[in-house]
Amino acid sequence: AMPIKVFFHDDFYNVYTSDPAAESGRMEAVVKELEGKVEWMPIAPIAIEKVEMVHSREQIERVKRQGVYDIAFLSAGGACQAAELSLKETCFALIRPPGHHASSNNAWGFCYFSNMAIAVKSLIDRNLIKSAYVLDIDMHFGDGTDNILKSDDNVIVHNIETEDRIEYMKEIEDAMSKCQTDLIAISAGFDNHVDDWGGVLETEDYERIGHLTSVAAKRCNAGLFGILEGGYNHDVLGRNTLALL
């Protein structure tokens, strides 16, 4: 099998704020684990219109005032490029800041722009897909992605909210066995791992999630990609990311 393509940019090493998502060593931990096992893909700038399609002028200005516009924009770009490539081959965007708590006119929880919503909407807007299934496995409810995409009847946003490991995996299994879609997009937060904040999943569960989504994507003839959201224990983040890939 060909190594999976992972979108990344050296600027993601920069510590852009004092929050846990921006912490020093976080991206290094993942890159170290993936090095030699994936094909690194550069992130090119995207059109500002893609962000404006999802976010208000006020929100964009607010992000500029916070001094994180460039890095947030680059992160959204990585998500968009992964989404587009996923229609040809499965891939991943190793990006930060995360995005699933960013709504069109506000953001919290270490997020600024809704990377996932921007990526999905940019494909729908260009008629590359008609429908999408967003699976959010982060321990926190992705309210931003949900707020932005829930008005679209052709997009399902599915947050796994149980704290029971068996139920958690069963819910994903059921969802993936039934879904009919053009695109499966994983908001991959790894903070639900036993050694992270959530304390629910084992590393092998991420491998299983990768398998279940892959089988579903093949069955639907759909694109499949993931983007990094949460995950704060640097000792296990790389291993968990690799397990999903």
mmCIF file of C-alpha atoms in Angstrom:
data_model
loop_
_atom_site.group_PDB
_atom_site.id
_atom_site.type_symbol
_atom_site.label_atom_id
_atom_site.label_comp_id
_atom_site.label_asym_id
_atom_site.label_seq_id
_atom_site.Cartn_x
_atom_site.Cartn_y
_atom_site.Cartn_z
ATOM 1 C CA ALA A 1 0.000 0.000 0.000
ATOM 2 C CA MET A 2 1.089 3.552 -0.749
ATOM 3 C CA PRO A 3 1.936 5.640 2.309
ATOM 4 C CA ILE A 4 -0.952 7.908 3.289
ATOM 5 C CA LYS A 5 -0.537 11.591 2.406
ATOM 6 C CA VAL A 6 -0.475 14.009 5.341
ATOM 7 C CA PHE A 7 -0.806 17.765 4.901
ATOM 8 C CA PHE A 8 1.522 19.695 7.198
ATOM 9 C CA HIS A 9 3.382 22.992 7.428
ATOM 10 C CA ASP A 10 6.393 23.887 9.589
ATOM 11 C CA ASP A 11 4.526 26.973 10.844
ATOM 12 C CA PHE A 12 2.362 24.620 12.916
ATOM 13 C CA TYR A 13 5.370 24.192 15.209
ATOM 14 C CA ASN A 14 4.950 27.836 16.241
ATOM 15 C CA VAL A 15 3.479 28.401 19.688
ATOM 16 C CA TYR A 16 0.852 30.986 18.720
ATOM 17 C CA THR A 17 -0.997 31.256 22.072
ATOM 18 C CA SER A 18 -0.762 29.843 25.602
ATOM 19 C CA ASP A 19 -3.539 27.234 25.183
ATOM 20 C CA PRO A 20 -2.952 23.434 25.252
ATOM 21 C CA ALA A 21 -3.605 23.045 21.509
ATOM 22 C CA ALA A 22 -0.762 25.487 20.785
ATOM 23 C CA GLU A 23 1.669 23.963 23.286
ATOM 24 C CA SER A 24 5.311 23.506 22.413
ATOM 25 C CA GLY A 25 6.227 19.927 21.454
ATOM 26 C CA ARG A 26 2.691 18.906 20.471
ATOM 27 C CA MET A 27 3.195 18.811 16.707
ATOM 28 C CA GLU A 28 6.744 17.514 17.094
ATOM 29 C CA ALA A 29 5.354 14.498 18.968
ATOM 30 C CA VAL A 30 3.080 13.572 16.056
ATOM 31 C CA VAL A 31 5.615 14.273 13.305
ATOM 32 C CA LYS A 32 8.207 12.117 15.089
ATOM 33 C CA GLU A 33 5.772 9.181 15.161
ATOM 34 C CA LEU A 34 4.678 9.605 11.515
ATOM 35 C CA GLU A 35 8.133 10.317 10.072
ATOM 36 C CA GLY A 36 9.058 7.753 7.411
ATOM 37 C CA LYS A 37 5.575 6.196 7.473
ATOM 38 C CA VAL A 38 3.604 8.863 5.592
ATOM 39 C CA GLU A 39 4.064 11.102 2.583
ATOM 40 C CA TRP A 40 4.219 14.753 3.651
ATOM 41 C CA MET A 41 2.198 17.194 1.571
ATOM 42 C CA PRO A 42 2.731 20.962 1.556
ATOM 43 C CA ILE A 43 -0.176 23.303 2.270
ATOM 44 C CA ALA A 44 -0.729 26.024 -0.309
ATOM 45 C CA PRO A 45 -2.634 29.246 0.463
ATOM 46 C CA ILE A 46 -6.378 29.068 -0.172
ATOM 47 C CA ALA A 47 -8.706 31.773 -1.393
ATOM 48 C CA ILE A 48 -9.986 34.024 1.419
ATOM 49 C CA GLU A 49 -13.485 33.491 -0.049
ATOM 50 C CA LYS A 50 -13.488 29.973 1.385
ATOM 51 C CA VAL A 51 -13.234 31.359 4.911
ATOM 52 C CA GLU A 52 -15.732 34.143 4.120
ATOM 53 C CA MET A 53 -18.226 31.526 2.950
ATOM 54 C CA VAL A 54 -18.396 30.232 6.527
ATOM 55 C CA HIS A 55 -17.364 33.095 8.825
ATOM 56 C CA SER A 56 -18.643 36.617 9.359
ATOM 57 C CA ARG A 57 -16.487 39.639 8.653
ATOM 58 C CA GLU A 58 -16.559 40.345 12.455
ATOM 59 C CA GLN A 59 -15.177 36.910 13.256
ATOM 60 C CA ILE A 60 -12.394 37.251 10.673
ATOM 61 C CA GLU A 61 -11.486 40.701 12.058
ATOM 62 C CA ARG A 62 -11.531 39.342 15.631
ATOM 63 C CA VAL A 63 -9.090 36.574 14.652
ATOM 64 C CA LYS A 64 -6.846 39.198 13.038
ATOM 65 C CA ARG A 65 -6.887 41.298 16.224
ATOM 66 C CA GLN A 66 -5.917 38.226 18.242
ATOM 67 C CA GLY A 67 -2.842 37.902 16.028
ATOM 68 C CA VAL A 68 -3.598 34.332 14.963
ATOM 69 C CA TYR A 69 -5.099 34.953 11.533
ATOM 70 C CA ASP A 70 -2.184 33.594 9.487
ATOM 71 C CA ILE A 71 -1.890 30.331 11.409
ATOM 72 C CA ALA A 72 -5.689 29.836 11.573
ATOM 73 C CA PHE A 73 -5.936 30.495 7.829
ATOM 74 C CA LEU A 74 -3.119 28.014 7.124
ATOM 75 C CA SER A 75 -4.892 25.404 9.250
ATOM 76 C CA ALA A 76 -8.132 25.889 7.277
ATOM 77 C CA GLY A 77 -6.096 25.560 4.089
ATOM 78 C CA GLY A 78 -4.736 22.191 5.167
ATOM 79 C CA ALA A 79 -8.264 20.955 5.853
ATOM 80 C CA CYS A 80 -9.483 22.152 2.435
ATOM 81 C CA GLN A 81 -6.635 20.508 0.571
ATOM 82 C CA ALA A 82 -7.082 17.232 2.421
ATOM 83 C CA ALA A 83 -10.817 17.295 1.661
ATOM 84 C CA GLU A 84 -10.174 17.795 -2.027
ATOM 85 C CA LEU A 85 -7.481 15.107 -2.287
ATOM 86 C CA SER A 86 -9.709 12.690 -0.342
ATOM 87 C CA LEU A 87 -11.980 12.366 -3.369
ATOM 88 C CA LYS A 88 -9.058 10.565 -5.026
ATOM 89 C CA GLU A 89 -7.295 8.995 -2.030
ATOM 90 C CA THR A 90 -7.601 8.832 1.751
ATOM 91 C CA CYS A 91 -5.516 11.472 3.530
ATOM 92 C CA PHE A 92 -5.104 13.499 6.722
ATOM 93 C CA ALA A 93 -4.415 17.107 7.695
ATOM 94 C CA LEU A 94 -2.060 17.487 10.648
ATOM 95 C CA ILE A 95 -3.085 21.031 11.478
ATOM 96 C CA ARG A 96 -3.509 23.479 14.333
ATOM 97 C CA PRO A 97 -5.298 25.528 15.603
ATOM 98 C CA PRO A 98 -8.234 23.111 15.716
ATOM 99 C CA GLY A 99 -11.624 24.320 14.496
ATOM 100 C CA HIS A 100 -14.649 22.427 15.758
ATOM 101 C CA HIS A 101 -15.634 25.042 18.379
ATOM 102 C CA ALA A 102 -15.624 27.861 15.799
ATOM 103 C CA SER A 103 -19.084 29.013 14.711
ATOM 104 C CA SER A 104 -19.709 31.548 11.964
ATOM 105 C CA ASN A 105 -19.579 34.550 14.290
ATOM 106 C CA ASN A 106 -17.718 33.353 17.392
ATOM 107 C CA ALA A 107 -15.182 30.807 18.562
ATOM 108 C CA TRP A 108 -13.868 29.328 21.804
ATOM 109 C CA GLY A 109 -12.062 26.181 22.987
ATOM 110 C CA PHE A 110 -8.707 26.928 21.267
ATOM 111 C CA CYS A 111 -10.457 27.344 17.868
ATOM 112 C CA TYR A 112 -10.720 30.309 15.461
ATOM 113 C CA PHE A 113 -12.023 29.145 12.078
ATOM 114 C CA SER A 114 -14.105 26.041 11.481
ATOM 115 C CA ASN A 115 -11.577 24.011 9.477
ATOM 116 C CA MET A 116 -14.024 21.163 8.896
ATOM 117 C CA ALA A 117 -16.984 23.319 7.862
ATOM 118 C CA ILE A 118 -14.802 25.346 5.483
ATOM 119 C CA ALA A 119 -13.426 22.149 3.914
ATOM 120 C CA VAL A 120 -16.831 20.474 3.482
ATOM 121 C CA LYS A 121 -18.576 23.617 2.226
ATOM 122 C CA SER A 122 -15.822 24.335 -0.283
ATOM 123 C CA LEU A 123 -16.417 20.911 -1.908
ATOM 124 C CA ILE A 124 -20.214 21.280 -1.909
ATOM 125 C CA ASP A 125 -19.923 24.805 -3.278
ATOM 126 C CA ARG A 126 -17.884 23.553 -6.235
ATOM 127 C CA ASN A 127 -20.285 20.639 -6.830
ATOM 128 C CA LEU A 128 -17.523 18.129 -6.135
ATOM 129 C CA ILE A 129 -19.816 16.413 -3.622
ATOM 130 C CA LYS A 130 -23.522 16.579 -2.833
ATOM 131 C CA SER A 131 -23.447 15.032 0.650
ATOM 132 C CA ALA A 132 -21.043 14.631 3.565
ATOM 133 C CA TYR A 133 -20.850 12.736 6.857
ATOM 134 C CA VAL A 134 -18.765 14.428 9.543
ATOM 135 C CA LEU A 135 -17.737 12.084 12.348
ATOM 136 C CA ASP A 136 -16.436 14.031 15.350
ATOM 137 C CA ILE A 137 -14.532 11.746 17.738
ATOM 138 C CA ASP A 138 -13.130 14.513 19.939
ATOM 139 C CA MET A 139 -14.182 14.250 23.608
ATOM 140 C CA HIS A 140 -15.848 17.678 23.355
ATOM 141 C CA PHE A 141 -19.007 18.315 21.334
ATOM 142 C CA GLY A 142 -18.050 20.097 18.107
ATOM 143 C CA ASP A 143 -20.607 22.865 18.468
ATOM 144 C CA GLY A 144 -19.052 25.075 15.794
ATOM 145 C CA THR A 145 -19.099 22.462 13.037
ATOM 146 C CA ASP A 146 -22.639 21.548 14.087
ATOM 147 C CA ASN A 147 -23.862 25.174 14.127
ATOM 148 C CA ILE A 148 -22.497 25.881 10.660
ATOM 149 C CA LEU A 149 -23.391 22.641 8.872
ATOM 150 C CA LYS A 150 -26.653 21.521 10.507
ATOM 151 C CA SER A 151 -28.784 23.709 8.230
ATOM 152 C CA ASP A 152 -27.614 21.649 5.235
ATOM 153 C CA ASP A 153 -29.904 18.617 4.792
ATOM 154 C CA ASN A 154 -27.194 16.777 2.869
ATOM 155 C CA VAL A 155 -24.642 16.991 5.669
ATOM 156 C CA ILE A 156 -24.726 14.840 8.803
ATOM 157 C CA VAL A 157 -22.635 15.967 11.765
ATOM 158 C CA HIS A 158 -22.240 13.112 14.238
ATOM 159 C CA ASN A 159 -20.622 13.717 17.642
ATOM 160 C CA ILE A 160 -19.997 10.623 19.765
ATOM 161 C CA GLU A 161 -20.984 11.676 23.256
ATOM 162 C CA THR A 162 -21.010 8.488 25.324
ATOM 163 C CA GLU A 163 -18.264 7.924 27.882
ATOM 164 C CA ASP A 164 -18.616 4.152 27.676
ATOM 165 C CA ARG A 165 -15.956 2.549 25.471
ATOM 166 C CA ILE A 166 -18.155 -0.330 24.205
ATOM 167 C CA GLU A 167 -21.079 1.982 23.408
ATOM 168 C CA TYR A 168 -18.711 4.461 21.781
ATOM 169 C CA MET A 169 -17.333 1.929 19.328
ATOM 170 C CA LYS A 170 -20.765 0.371 18.724
ATOM 171 C CA GLU A 171 -22.171 3.788 17.820
ATOM 172 C CA ILE A 172 -19.461 4.328 15.213
ATOM 173 C CA GLU A 173 -19.881 0.787 13.887
ATOM 174 C CA ASP A 174 -23.654 1.242 13.457
ATOM 175 C CA ALA A 175 -23.278 4.674 11.878
ATOM 176 C CA MET A 176 -20.649 3.512 9.409
ATOM 177 C CA SER A 177 -22.585 0.385 8.404
ATOM 178 C CA LYS A 178 -25.616 2.506 7.452
ATOM 179 C CA CYS A 179 -24.282 5.791 6.109
ATOM 180 C CA GLN A 180 -24.852 6.811 2.480
ATOM 181 C CA THR A 181 -22.665 9.730 1.514
ATOM 182 C CA ASP A 182 -20.145 11.201 -0.942
ATOM 183 C CA LEU A 183 -17.629 12.074 1.772
ATOM 184 C CA ILE A 184 -16.671 10.828 5.235
ATOM 185 C CA ALA A 185 -14.773 13.461 7.186
ATOM 186 C CA ILE A 186 -13.278 12.756 10.608
ATOM 187 C CA SER A 187 -12.779 15.528 13.142
ATOM 188 C CA ALA A 188 -10.025 13.596 14.852
ATOM 189 C CA GLY A 189 -9.628 14.795 18.403
ATOM 190 C CA PHE A 190 -7.560 12.280 20.371
ATOM 191 C CA ASP A 191 -8.395 13.672 23.826
ATOM 192 C CA ASN A 192 -10.760 10.766 24.536
ATOM 193 C CA HIS A 193 -7.795 8.399 24.916
ATOM 194 C CA VAL A 194 -7.305 6.610 28.259
ATOM 195 C CA ASP A 195 -4.132 8.624 28.881
ATOM 196 C CA ASP A 196 -5.644 11.950 27.806
ATOM 197 C CA TRP A 197 -8.432 14.129 29.266
ATOM 198 C CA GLY A 198 -11.365 11.865 28.371
ATOM 199 C CA GLY A 199 -10.052 8.504 29.506
ATOM 200 C CA VAL A 200 -12.319 6.390 27.275
ATOM 201 C CA LEU A 201 -10.522 4.886 24.276
ATOM 202 C CA GLU A 202 -7.498 2.634 23.809
ATOM 203 C CA THR A 203 -5.009 3.249 20.995
ATOM 204 C CA GLU A 204 -6.312 0.170 19.141
ATOM 205 C CA ASP A 205 -9.781 1.796 19.042
ATOM 206 C CA TYR A 206 -8.416 4.522 16.770
ATOM 207 C CA GLU A 207 -7.138 1.824 14.443
ATOM 208 C CA ARG A 208 -10.651 0.319 14.466
ATOM 209 C CA ILE A 209 -12.216 3.727 13.718
ATOM 210 C CA GLY A 210 -9.829 4.052 10.777
ATOM 211 C CA HIS A 211 -10.902 0.619 9.546
ATOM 212 C CA LEU A 212 -14.650 1.225 9.970
ATOM 213 C CA THR A 213 -14.580 4.574 8.181
ATOM 214 C CA SER A 214 -12.410 3.134 5.420
ATOM 215 C CA VAL A 215 -14.782 0.227 4.792
ATOM 216 C CA ALA A 216 -17.770 2.611 4.777
ATOM 217 C CA ALA A 217 -16.044 4.979 2.346
ATOM 218 C CA LYS A 218 -15.296 2.092 -0.033
ATOM 219 C CA ARG A 219 -18.902 0.868 0.199
ATOM 220 C CA CYS A 220 -20.258 4.364 -0.560
ATOM 221 C CA ASN A 221 -17.534 5.121 -3.098
ATOM 222 C CA ALA A 222 -16.933 8.203 -0.950
ATOM 223 C CA GLY A 223 -13.931 10.341 -0.137
ATOM 224 C CA LEU A 224 -12.336 9.885 3.297
ATOM 225 C CA PHE A 225 -10.085 12.226 5.239
ATOM 226 C CA GLY A 226 -9.363 13.332 8.781
ATOM 227 C CA ILE A 227 -8.155 16.524 10.411
ATOM 228 C CA LEU A 228 -6.583 16.990 13.831
ATOM 229 C CA GLU A 229 -8.764 18.600 16.500
ATOM 230 C CA GLY A 230 -7.905 17.970 20.190
ATOM 231 C CA GLY A 231 -5.421 15.640 21.876
ATOM 232 C CA TYR A 232 -3.159 16.990 24.579
ATOM 233 C CA ASN A 233 -0.992 14.211 25.978
ATOM 234 C CA HIS A 234 2.117 14.438 23.812
ATOM 235 C CA ASP A 235 3.281 11.000 24.985
ATOM 236 C CA VAL A 236 0.395 9.228 23.220
ATOM 237 C CA LEU A 237 -0.841 11.717 20.602
ATOM 238 C CA GLY A 238 1.535 10.532 17.883
ATOM 239 C CA ARG A 239 0.776 6.880 18.428
ATOM 240 C CA ASN A 240 -2.980 7.517 18.376
ATOM 241 C CA THR A 241 -2.753 9.570 15.183
ATOM 242 C CA LEU A 242 -0.714 6.814 13.548
ATOM 243 C CA ALA A 243 -3.269 4.216 14.709
ATOM 244 C CA LEU A 244 -6.086 6.121 12.976
ATOM 245 C CA LEU A 245 -4.033 6.497 9.786
#
